[in-house]
Amino acid sequence: MQVTTAGGVKVYNLSAGKSLPEWISERKRRALLKNDLGLRRRIELLQDFSMPIASTGIQVTADGQYIMASGVYKPRIRCYDVKQLSMKFERCLDAEIVKFHMLSEDYSKFVCLLSDRQLEIHAQYGFYYRTRIPKFGRDLSYHSPSCDLYIVGASSEVYRLNLDQGRYMAPLHTNARSCTVCEINPHHQLLTIGTEQGGVECWDPRSNTRCGQMAVSLDTMDSGGDTTLQPAVTALKYKNSLTLAVGTASGQVNGSKLSEMRVLLYDLRTPTPFLEKDHHYSIPVHSIAFQRSQDLVLSADAKALRIWHCSDGSPFTAIEPEHAINSVCYLPETGMVFMACEDSKMLSYYIPAVGHAPRWCSFLDSLTEELEEAEPVVYDDYKFVTSSDLDTLGLSHLVGTNLLRGYMHGYFMDIRLYHKAKAVSQPFAYREYRKEKIRQKIDEQRASRVKEKKVLRVNSELAKRLMEDTKKTVKDVSNPLGDNRFAAMFSDANFQIDEESEEFRAVHPVLAKAKLKKKKLEEKQADIERGESEEREGRPSDESSSSDEEEERAAWREVARLRRSKMAEEGEKGSVGEEGAKVEMVAVSGGDRLSIQRPSTVSRASLGKRLEREGGASLATPHSSSLGNKEMKFSLKKSEVETTHKQRMRDHRIERRKLGRSAKKILPKTRNTPVFWKGRRVK
């Protein structure tokens, strides 16, 4: 897939890339796909979307499910199924296809106009019927309400073949010597015919009468005097019921060109165009399409496809393929465009700015979005430098010239100029680089023949922490991680971590605090070793402070022991202490006795003891299971109200049981079983 930008709009060529020849074997094909990265990354939107020599026409069916294309050589027509993304069928013909038209919403019925004046009608199963027209045909259109097929060509007559009756009807007689193109308006079924003499005629298919005509005029002056020449009409397309686009070809006077190719937009109610768009090429315009959501016009000649705004004619974007364009097919209300060219490949273009991708290739939307997000900006011939780099190279005087192009906080400059300036400003840079490489080679050789205990010079603290965390014996001290990908982190000075920097402390605050604490501990240990016992900054010495800490810890341990013993005694007695009971504690700092309030012992008692004291349950004997788990079961005592209510319900059921009568003697009523009531038979 190739991406181009024209007018700020990205156009994706889905047919770009290498193609494999058909005559190679399958084994060689797989080998090429395996080794060639370009072949693996190509996007084959439709399988076998090509022709042997060239493609002449391409159309999409009304239901949007099939793509029909014609080409040579041999003359053939191919049908592609977009659901399967592959070719459905291929049919070869006896002559080259000039135009073909779809008669149904799918591929089942279509007609081909051949270059040998033949009309071939095809059905779903294949060829159906062939007929001949008097003159060479150039274009054809189908009027579905009357089943009339209109054919225009090198004649003033418009041939009319009725497909319902299977015979030719009376032709339409135009005012021109020959006709070039015809189009039927889908809104009001008006037949529009373009002539070689620059005229446009409108016919009513209901009465087969001419209802209007206009001339695409071009006033020029030649050596013989004043004449009015009109360019030939080569393309017609309706936007709606009133707007008509006319594509033209320039006229000639004594071999001199009269005008550029242009597209004219007409309102059928006025004879003058309200907009003209020049193509600036001496090639006739052969294809026109409309994009209604953004009000765009797509017009194509053999050189390029131009997309422009319908309101003012301002350009939107353009596509110029390598080969001549024969036909253009635009999928309505999408961004997909197909081209039939003078090449074996039929081109597929996707323009996200024009519309979204069709449903059958919706993956193109996500693919193009990812490409836009991850698209790298690569400048192979340019070097990005900052202002400080320019000062180092001595090129600050070039700021503001064409040699430097400003970009963000620096500049882009030619890579050749950068290398020359660096060689002049740093003449010994290569010598230093060579010395560094030689030193590295010597160190590698020494390490291979002299086995000594290696001491890391780069990131030694990090290596110690890694070895302490892993708690494993590291064979190679020079690479504590054991991964060759990160070996340079402990040997190359460029990877040195500055643990004293503010950035490191901000990212690793815990590590910085631990390092500071370790540093203070080392200083304190050094003071103890030197025998410094004096107080620092008004604080007591280390010996006195350590003795006080030991006494404080011993006092707290004694208090905890007394509390545990008292709680154990209360649990054995099964009594609950009074609220607000007091426990005497010895203060750490002196001999004064302090009394503090302790919480009630009710909350500390076990569940079984609390239930037993309240009289609401009877405690069963605890027992141990085979797995060592202990279990204790409680049986809740029911209250007097519950017992009385339960007894009343029991007596009530007994009473109801005595009063109830058995239903065993009652027989069901059936058709043959009589029913008696008080000794009488009831019907």
XYZ file of C-alpha atoms in Angstrom:
683
model
C 0.000 0.000 0.000
C 1.331 3.361 -1.065
C 0.359 6.663 0.573
C 0.434 9.971 -1.303
C -0.677 13.433 -0.234
C -2.158 15.979 -2.632
C -3.691 19.176 -1.344
C -3.359 17.971 2.261
C -5.533 14.898 1.551
C -4.071 11.407 1.972
C -4.745 8.928 -0.823
C -4.010 5.214 -0.258
C -3.148 3.168 -3.335
C -4.224 -0.350 -2.407
C -2.866 -1.860 -5.656
C 0.704 -0.632 -5.169
C 3.409 -3.172 -4.522
C 5.082 -6.088 -6.176
C 3.118 -8.729 -8.026
C 4.009 -12.373 -8.614
C 4.023 -13.782 -12.165
C 1.407 -16.369 -12.954
C 3.768 -18.831 -14.613
C 5.958 -19.565 -11.555
C 5.323 -22.678 -9.513
C 3.570 -22.708 -6.187
C 6.781 -23.657 -4.413
C 8.645 -20.652 -5.800
C 5.685 -18.447 -5.009
C 5.788 -19.462 -1.332
C 9.551 -18.936 -1.244
C 9.208 -15.422 -2.642
C 6.463 -14.584 -0.173
C 8.630 -15.851 2.667
C 11.769 -13.910 1.748
C 10.374 -10.688 0.287
C 9.048 -8.267 2.904
C 7.321 -6.098 0.294
C 5.259 -9.036 -0.967
C 4.195 -9.985 2.556
C 3.060 -6.465 3.411
C 1.023 -5.865 0.272
C -2.772 -5.609 0.475
C -4.625 -7.750 -2.056
C -8.104 -6.275 -1.694
C -9.672 -8.486 -4.406
C -8.020 -11.676 -5.540
C -7.015 -11.716 -9.251
C -8.171 -8.119 -9.685
C -6.351 -7.682 -13.002
C -6.470 -8.321 -16.743
C -3.931 -10.061 -19.009
C -2.979 -6.881 -20.920
C -5.204 -3.906 -20.052
C -8.646 -3.086 -18.645
C -11.120 -0.953 -20.600
C -14.124 -0.526 -18.298
C -15.262 -1.114 -14.726
C -18.674 -0.828 -13.022
C -20.360 -1.777 -9.745
C -23.805 -3.361 -9.688
C -26.769 -1.506 -8.182
C -26.799 -3.698 -5.068
C -23.082 -3.056 -4.499
C -22.221 -6.762 -4.182
C -20.462 -7.336 -7.511
C -17.824 -5.546 -9.563
C -17.802 -6.041 -13.345
C -14.700 -5.263 -15.416
C -13.823 -5.636 -19.100
C -10.378 -5.955 -20.653
C -8.067 -7.501 -23.256
C -6.421 -9.711 -24.535
C -8.371 -11.893 -25.335
C -11.473 -9.704 -24.964
C -13.163 -10.759 -21.755
C -15.368 -9.667 -18.915
C -14.823 -10.615 -15.281
C -17.139 -10.509 -12.278
C -15.866 -10.147 -8.690
C -17.855 -10.965 -5.571
C -17.073 -8.525 -2.763
C -18.389 -10.934 -0.111
C -15.777 -13.512 -1.086
C -13.182 -10.894 -2.167
C -12.408 -12.979 -5.229
C -13.407 -13.511 -8.864
C -16.791 -15.161 -9.423
C -16.585 -15.913 -13.141
C -14.888 -14.907 -16.378
C -16.291 -14.909 -19.932
C -14.379 -14.353 -23.149
C -15.897 -12.655 -26.210
C -15.119 -12.493 -29.923
C -14.490 -8.724 -30.094
C -13.296 -5.946 -27.831
C -15.903 -4.455 -25.500
C -16.610 -0.760 -26.139
C -19.215 -0.369 -23.385
C -21.254 -2.682 -21.177
C -24.340 -1.954 -19.116
C -26.049 -3.784 -16.243
C -29.705 -4.674 -16.880
C -30.451 -5.985 -13.373
C -29.440 -5.069 -9.840
C -26.900 -7.898 -9.750
C -24.714 -9.632 -12.324
C -27.452 -11.904 -13.707
C -28.310 -9.724 -16.756
C -26.001 -7.393 -18.695
C -25.415 -6.304 -22.269
C -22.111 -5.653 -24.071
C -21.520 -3.303 -27.015
C -18.685 -4.754 -29.106
C -16.337 -3.062 -31.509
C -17.641 -5.130 -34.492
C -21.170 -3.599 -34.244
C -22.500 -6.542 -32.255
C -24.722 -6.432 -29.206
C -24.350 -9.412 -26.860
C -26.872 -10.057 -24.104
C -25.740 -12.303 -21.243
C -27.740 -14.042 -18.553
C -26.665 -15.588 -15.273
C -25.753 -18.908 -16.851
C -23.809 -17.347 -19.781
C -24.304 -16.025 -23.316
C -27.985 -15.468 -24.247
C -28.387 -13.581 -27.552
C -26.413 -11.606 -30.139
C -27.682 -8.950 -32.589
C -26.119 -6.405 -34.934
C -26.593 -2.632 -35.259
C -26.231 -0.681 -38.545
C -23.415 1.668 -37.385
C -20.532 1.431 -34.979
C -21.735 2.062 -31.453
C -20.122 4.307 -28.838
C -22.434 4.210 -25.799
C -25.678 2.660 -24.570
C -28.277 3.209 -21.818
C -31.216 1.180 -20.548
C -34.673 2.628 -19.821
C -36.201 0.181 -17.352
C -39.880 1.395 -17.408
C -40.225 0.702 -21.150
C -37.483 -1.989 -21.427
C -35.859 0.052 -24.222
C -32.122 -0.138 -24.813
C -30.772 3.035 -26.445
C -27.560 2.795 -28.514
C -25.710 5.851 -29.900
C -22.834 5.780 -32.343
C -21.451 7.081 -35.620
C -24.868 8.089 -36.896
C -27.491 10.761 -36.388
C -29.953 8.095 -35.301
C -30.347 6.653 -31.838
C -31.171 2.953 -32.133
C -33.855 1.596 -29.851
C -34.022 -2.117 -28.993
C -37.003 -3.253 -26.959
C -35.950 -6.179 -24.780
C -39.536 -7.038 -23.838
C -40.736 -7.545 -27.424
C -37.331 -8.649 -28.704
C -37.227 -6.322 -31.735
C -35.932 -2.938 -32.850
C -38.284 0.030 -32.521
C -38.318 3.237 -34.568
C -35.049 5.137 -33.971
C -34.738 8.692 -32.683
C -33.438 11.260 -35.206
C -31.097 13.909 -33.787
C -29.859 17.131 -35.364
C -26.198 16.033 -35.229
C -24.105 14.035 -37.667
C -22.993 11.578 -34.988
C -23.548 10.964 -31.290
C -20.953 10.167 -28.672
C -22.628 9.515 -25.313
C -26.085 9.068 -23.743
C -27.407 9.188 -20.177
C -30.820 8.665 -18.527
C -31.807 10.747 -15.514
C -32.819 8.337 -12.722
C -35.304 10.844 -11.237
C -37.570 11.722 -14.187
C -36.192 9.269 -16.840
C -35.161 12.020 -19.282
C -32.881 10.722 -22.047
C -29.897 13.026 -22.649
C -27.682 12.619 -25.713
C -24.294 14.254 -26.321
C -23.153 14.842 -29.884
C -19.817 15.135 -31.586
C -20.687 18.679 -32.728
C -20.985 19.941 -29.148
C -24.727 19.692 -28.674
C -26.821 18.213 -25.886
C -30.345 16.994 -26.688
C -32.998 15.880 -24.217
C -35.699 13.388 -25.248
C -38.850 12.198 -23.482
C -38.965 8.352 -23.600
C -42.735 8.333 -23.091
C -43.484 10.116 -26.397
C -40.079 9.731 -28.095
C -39.985 13.466 -28.818
C -37.269 16.040 -28.331
C -38.077 18.278 -25.373
C -35.009 20.537 -25.433
C -31.480 21.090 -26.685
C -28.490 23.301 -25.971
C -25.036 23.909 -27.460
C -21.734 23.823 -25.616
C -20.421 26.776 -27.700
C -16.882 28.010 -28.176
C -16.422 31.259 -30.157
C -13.098 31.468 -31.998
C -11.525 33.313 -34.909
C -9.653 31.660 -37.765
C -8.096 32.865 -40.983
C -11.299 32.336 -42.958
C -13.389 34.645 -40.782
C -15.703 34.393 -37.785
C -16.899 30.914 -37.019
C -18.512 29.287 -34.053
C -16.981 25.940 -33.224
C -18.278 23.616 -30.557
C -16.217 20.974 -28.729
C -17.420 17.388 -28.696
C -19.348 16.138 -25.675
C -17.566 13.100 -24.253
C -19.227 12.561 -20.842
C -22.631 13.139 -19.233
C -23.673 12.653 -15.607
C -26.681 13.778 -13.547
C -26.299 14.889 -9.941
C -30.025 15.279 -9.310
C -33.131 16.001 -11.322
C -31.843 19.388 -12.567
C -28.021 19.493 -12.355
C -26.141 18.032 -15.323
C -22.355 17.709 -15.708
C -20.959 17.765 -19.262
C -17.413 16.687 -20.110
C -15.936 18.015 -23.355
C -13.067 17.610 -25.786
C -11.440 20.613 -27.484
C -12.117 21.573 -31.076
C -9.465 22.059 -33.762
C -9.002 24.841 -36.344
C -6.190 24.238 -38.880
C -4.475 21.938 -36.436
C -4.470 24.473 -33.586
C -6.124 23.702 -30.258
C -9.048 25.931 -29.324
C -9.458 25.257 -25.596
C -8.502 23.051 -22.723
C -10.643 20.106 -21.655
C -13.270 21.169 -19.215
C -16.281 20.064 -17.208
C -19.370 22.284 -17.321
C -22.195 22.197 -14.792
C -25.637 23.086 -16.138
C -29.039 23.723 -14.706
C -31.548 22.230 -17.151
C -33.645 25.373 -16.906
C -30.868 27.621 -18.294
C -28.760 27.249 -21.475
C -25.562 28.631 -19.889
C -23.362 26.731 -17.400
C -23.127 28.033 -13.845
C -19.625 26.553 -13.315
C -16.674 25.571 -15.523
C -13.701 23.486 -14.450
C -10.591 23.187 -16.669
C -8.470 20.028 -16.628
C -5.479 21.739 -18.315
C -4.763 18.692 -20.457
C -5.433 18.117 -24.156
C -7.291 14.907 -23.382
C -11.074 14.394 -23.415
C -12.912 13.972 -20.131
C -14.463 10.483 -20.158
C -15.761 9.851 -16.592
C -17.731 12.011 -14.149
C -19.169 11.114 -10.726
C -20.696 12.997 -7.787
C -20.095 12.688 -4.047
C -23.235 14.135 -2.462
C -22.405 14.274 1.252
C -19.488 16.696 0.763
C -20.745 18.140 -2.563
C -17.709 16.960 -4.570
C -17.247 16.190 -8.263
C -14.933 13.462 -9.572
C -13.889 14.021 -13.201
C -11.265 11.972 -14.999
C -9.373 12.037 -18.266
C -6.618 9.720 -19.461
C -4.034 11.562 -17.361
C -5.536 12.188 -13.937
C -8.589 11.998 -11.721
C -9.492 15.378 -10.230
C -11.747 15.836 -7.199
C -13.109 19.349 -6.703
C -15.905 21.213 -4.972
C -19.168 21.534 -6.856
C -20.008 24.951 -5.399
C -16.954 26.988 -6.476
C -14.715 24.583 -8.386
C -11.871 24.743 -5.853
C -9.614 21.657 -5.964
C -9.898 19.035 -3.240
C -7.291 16.472 -4.337
C -6.046 14.676 -7.443
C -4.766 11.216 -8.397
C -2.283 10.721 -11.243
C -1.445 7.049 -11.880
C 1.492 5.909 -13.979
C -0.634 4.544 -16.818
C -3.433 6.064 -18.893
C -6.924 5.890 -17.376
C -9.680 4.260 -19.459
C -12.550 4.338 -16.991
C -13.273 5.364 -13.394
C -15.829 3.787 -11.070
C -16.722 5.513 -7.804
C -18.619 3.628 -5.085
C -21.389 6.042 -3.998
C -21.029 7.667 -0.564
C -17.731 5.919 0.195
C -14.065 6.731 -0.233
C -13.341 3.867 -2.648
C -12.404 4.513 -6.298
C -11.587 1.880 -8.947
C -9.700 2.645 -12.166
C -9.385 0.689 -15.404
C -5.994 1.573 -16.913
C -3.663 0.638 -19.722
C -2.020 -1.880 -17.460
C -2.698 -5.401 -16.304
C -3.557 -4.160 -12.795
C -6.878 -2.510 -12.072
C -6.154 0.197 -9.517
C -7.953 0.572 -6.202
C -7.733 3.834 -4.259
C -9.075 4.649 -0.819
C -9.539 8.301 0.253
C -10.663 8.551 3.916
C -11.340 12.295 3.569
C -13.967 11.626 0.878
C -15.866 8.895 2.727
C -15.608 5.759 4.835
C -14.665 2.365 3.488
C -17.384 0.040 2.130
C -18.815 -2.535 4.483
C -17.077 -5.441 2.768
C -13.633 -3.871 3.404
C -14.333 -1.948 6.608
C -10.939 -2.990 7.986
C -9.397 -0.228 5.860
C -10.691 2.411 8.275
C -8.849 0.976 11.278
C -5.790 0.209 9.154
C -5.453 3.764 7.871
C -6.028 5.183 11.358
C -3.184 3.079 12.738
C -0.933 4.157 9.884
C -1.675 7.814 10.552
C -0.926 7.399 14.263
C 2.267 5.351 13.805
C 3.482 6.949 10.591
C 7.183 7.769 11.119
C 8.698 10.930 9.763
C 12.004 9.876 8.216
C 14.435 12.295 6.669
C 17.289 10.248 5.243
C 19.136 13.192 3.701
C 18.710 15.656 6.559
C 20.058 15.994 10.088
C 18.225 17.596 12.990
C 20.407 19.990 15.017
C 19.707 22.338 17.913
C 21.010 25.848 18.497
C 23.802 24.525 20.752
C 24.842 22.090 18.015
C 25.062 24.989 15.555
C 27.278 26.922 17.991
C 29.539 23.885 18.343
C 29.784 23.462 14.586
C 30.224 27.189 14.010
C 27.137 27.464 11.767
C 25.073 29.909 13.803
C 25.359 32.482 11.004
C 23.248 30.215 8.744
C 20.080 30.772 10.785
C 17.514 32.419 8.531
C 18.970 31.083 5.290
C 17.701 28.340 2.992
C 20.310 25.936 4.353
C 18.433 25.591 7.652
C 14.727 24.831 7.950
C 13.243 25.562 11.366
C 11.380 22.717 13.041
C 10.174 22.759 16.673
C 13.178 23.654 18.899
C 15.855 23.115 16.229
C 16.602 22.992 12.539
C 16.945 20.519 9.673
C 20.088 20.747 7.606
C 21.599 18.741 4.766
C 23.488 15.703 6.042
C 26.425 16.394 3.733
C 26.838 19.911 5.091
C 26.639 18.523 8.624
C 29.440 16.022 8.016
C 31.680 18.656 6.421
C 31.123 21.133 9.252
C 31.774 18.470 11.862
C 35.017 17.447 10.150
C 36.203 21.075 10.201
C 35.114 21.903 13.763
C 36.303 18.604 15.269
C 39.314 17.462 13.235
C 40.442 14.946 15.882
C 37.028 13.384 16.462
C 37.825 10.395 14.289
C 41.178 9.927 16.013
C 39.547 9.846 19.439
C 36.894 7.468 18.169
C 39.619 5.171 16.811
C 41.509 5.220 20.134
C 38.350 4.315 22.021
C 37.695 1.361 19.739
C 41.293 0.149 20.121
C 41.012 0.388 23.911
C 37.802 -1.652 23.867
C 39.449 -4.359 21.738
C 42.451 -4.533 24.125
C 40.158 -4.831 27.147
C 38.301 -7.685 25.484
C 41.571 -9.523 24.794
C 42.830 -9.003 28.360
C 39.593 -10.284 29.779
C 39.857 -13.454 27.730
C 43.380 -14.399 28.850
C 43.627 -12.975 32.390
C 41.018 -14.205 34.863
C 40.732 -11.755 37.654
C 37.965 -10.628 39.901
C 36.061 -8.081 37.934
C 35.020 -4.867 39.593
C 32.224 -2.995 37.961
C 33.011 0.623 37.243
C 29.618 1.488 35.806
C 26.423 1.239 37.903
C 28.083 -0.800 40.647
C 25.418 0.123 43.216
C 22.672 -1.041 40.881
C 24.507 -4.323 40.326
C 24.765 -4.891 44.122
C 21.057 -4.287 44.600
C 20.192 -6.638 41.754
C 22.364 -9.407 43.153
C 20.876 -8.945 46.639
C 17.321 -9.064 45.276
C 17.862 -12.185 43.188
C 19.745 -13.980 45.999
C 21.440 -16.181 43.446
C 25.062 -16.808 42.708
C 26.002 -14.785 39.639
C 28.616 -16.464 37.490
C 29.487 -13.405 35.433
C 29.928 -10.412 37.731
C 30.198 -8.059 34.756
C 26.606 -8.876 33.788
C 24.482 -9.350 36.948
C 21.266 -9.648 34.942
C 22.591 -12.575 32.938
C 21.187 -11.097 29.713
C 23.545 -10.009 26.954
C 21.061 -7.393 25.790
C 21.717 -5.350 28.961
C 25.452 -6.076 29.355
C 26.414 -2.621 28.074
C 24.606 -1.028 31.032
C 27.453 -2.143 33.334
C 30.367 -1.541 30.949
C 29.534 1.543 28.869
C 29.905 4.884 30.664
C 27.080 6.341 28.591
C 24.616 4.299 30.686
C 25.885 5.567 34.058
C 23.026 6.382 36.468
C 23.487 9.530 38.536
C 21.804 8.648 41.815
C 22.523 12.091 43.262
C 20.417 13.892 40.640
C 17.027 15.363 41.408
C 15.396 13.301 38.642
C 16.565 10.025 40.203
C 15.354 11.050 43.662
C 11.969 12.047 42.282
C 11.496 8.712 40.488
C 12.980 6.564 43.316
C 12.134 8.335 46.613
C 12.279 5.145 48.724
C 15.662 4.189 47.341
C 16.997 7.674 47.990
C 15.780 7.585 51.621
C 17.299 4.135 52.150
C 20.588 5.316 50.758
C 20.541 8.379 53.041
C 19.737 6.207 56.068
C 22.539 3.807 55.159
C 24.928 6.710 54.847
C 23.995 8.032 58.301
C 24.386 4.554 59.793
C 27.861 4.238 58.301
C 28.831 7.624 59.744
C 27.500 6.588 63.165
C 29.422 3.316 63.026
C 32.560 5.188 62.156
C 32.081 7.503 65.140
C 31.660 4.525 67.476
C 34.834 2.927 66.147
C 36.763 6.127 66.753
C 35.465 6.177 70.337
C 33.619 9.438 70.112
C 31.301 9.458 73.110
C 30.588 13.172 73.405
C 27.064 14.430 72.864
C 26.287 15.979 69.521
C 24.070 19.008 69.292
C 22.807 18.694 72.882
C 21.763 15.047 72.642
C 22.980 12.225 74.967
C 25.770 9.878 73.889
C 25.189 6.585 72.162
C 25.776 4.449 75.299
C 23.251 6.303 77.433
C 20.698 6.344 74.653
C 21.111 2.615 74.033
C 20.724 1.797 77.751
C 17.558 3.895 77.989
C 16.115 2.111 74.986
C 16.818 -1.287 76.553
C 15.124 -0.269 79.845
C 12.091 1.076 77.966
C 11.662 -2.129 75.949
C 11.986 -4.266 79.140
C 9.295 -2.232 80.917
C 6.842 -2.590 78.003
C 7.467 -6.341 77.850
C 6.660 -6.671 81.591
C 3.403 -4.721 81.186
C 2.333 -6.922 78.266
C 3.084 -10.082 80.272
C 0.979 -8.904 83.233
C -1.938 -8.039 80.931
C -1.896 -11.471 79.246
C -1.806 -13.302 82.606
C -4.726 -11.278 83.972
C -6.871 -11.938 80.875
C -6.127 -15.674 81.105
C -7.259 -15.758 84.759
C -10.522 -13.968 83.915
C -11.228 -16.403 81.075
C -10.785 -19.429 83.358
C -13.143 -18.042 85.985
C -15.806 -17.251 83.360
C -16.522 -13.879 84.914
C -16.855 -10.634 83.095
C -15.052 -7.611 84.477
C -16.976 -4.551 85.396
C -17.166 -1.640 83.029
C -14.504 0.850 83.816
C -12.151 -1.585 85.587
C -8.676 -0.215 86.048
C -5.233 -1.700 85.544
C -2.163 -0.237 87.120
C 0.801 0.373 84.788
C 4.288 1.489 85.615
C 5.447 4.547 83.693
C 8.638 4.159 81.737
C 10.240 7.428 82.648
C 9.777 7.214 86.411
C 8.472 5.274 89.355
C 5.070 6.955 89.563
C 2.052 4.692 89.278
C -0.450 5.606 86.556
C -3.994 4.238 86.202
C -5.591 4.084 82.761
C -9.080 3.039 81.696
C -9.224 -0.296 79.843
C -12.139 -1.580 77.717
C -14.695 -4.032 79.064
C -13.728 -7.691 79.136
C -17.135 -8.665 77.703
C -15.894 -8.015 74.187
C -12.842 -10.222 74.831
C -14.833 -13.230 76.061
C -15.459 -16.096 73.649
C -18.793 -16.615 71.915
C -19.567 -19.804 73.860
C -19.020 -18.194 77.247
C -21.110 -15.166 76.360
C -24.033 -17.364 75.201
C -23.761 -19.551 78.301
C -23.831 -16.544 80.625
C -26.863 -15.086 78.872
C -28.740 -18.421 79.209
C -29.750 -18.475 75.570
C -27.885 -21.646 74.530
C -26.444 -24.838 75.862
C -22.808 -25.541 75.140
C -21.894 -28.911 73.703
C -18.624 -30.661 74.352
C -15.971 -29.594 71.804
C -14.371 -32.331 69.740
C -11.569 -32.527 67.202
C -11.784 -33.939 63.697
C -9.323 -36.317 62.081
C -7.636 -33.408 60.289
C -6.880 -31.553 63.502
C -9.714 -29.004 63.254
C -11.768 -28.253 66.353
C -15.536 -27.867 66.307
C -17.973 -26.579 68.919
C -21.763 -26.765 68.486
C -24.406 -24.644 70.211
C -28.110 -25.569 70.567
C -30.267 -22.461 70.878
C -33.050 -22.487 73.499
C -36.477 -21.465 72.300
C -38.451 -18.864 74.195
C -41.752 -19.543 75.968
C -43.731 -17.650 73.336
C -42.329 -19.762 70.523
C -43.038 -22.985 72.435
C -46.655 -21.952 73.148
C -47.271 -20.973 69.532
C -45.859 -24.263 68.290
C -48.107 -26.260 70.659
C -51.210 -24.324 69.520
C -50.490 -25.060 65.882
C -50.025 -28.757 66.669
C -53.386 -28.922 68.498
C -55.083 -27.048 65.633
C -53.879 -29.562 63.052
C -55.090 -32.481 65.180
C -58.535 -30.876 65.508
C -58.844 -30.273 61.773
C -57.824 -33.848 61.063
C -60.671 -35.140 63.255
C -63.303 -32.900 61.635
C -62.256 -33.657 58.047
C -64.322 -36.076 55.925
C -62.883 -38.553 53.495
C -63.414 -38.004 49.725
C -62.820 -41.603 48.704
C -66.568 -42.318 48.170
C -67.069 -39.428 45.726
C -66.862 -40.722 42.161
C -65.962 -38.547 39.154
C -68.771 -37.588 36.760
C -68.382 -39.313 33.405
C -70.591 -39.859 30.371
C -71.601 -43.458 31.381
C -71.717 -42.976 35.153
C -75.150 -41.876 36.552
C -75.329 -39.230 39.255
C -77.826 -39.530 42.115
C -79.046 -36.773 44.373
C -81.270 -37.613 47.371
C -82.121 -40.955 45.825
C -82.980 -39.551 42.414
C -81.023 -39.798 39.229
C -79.802 -36.505 37.887
C -79.081 -36.028 34.209
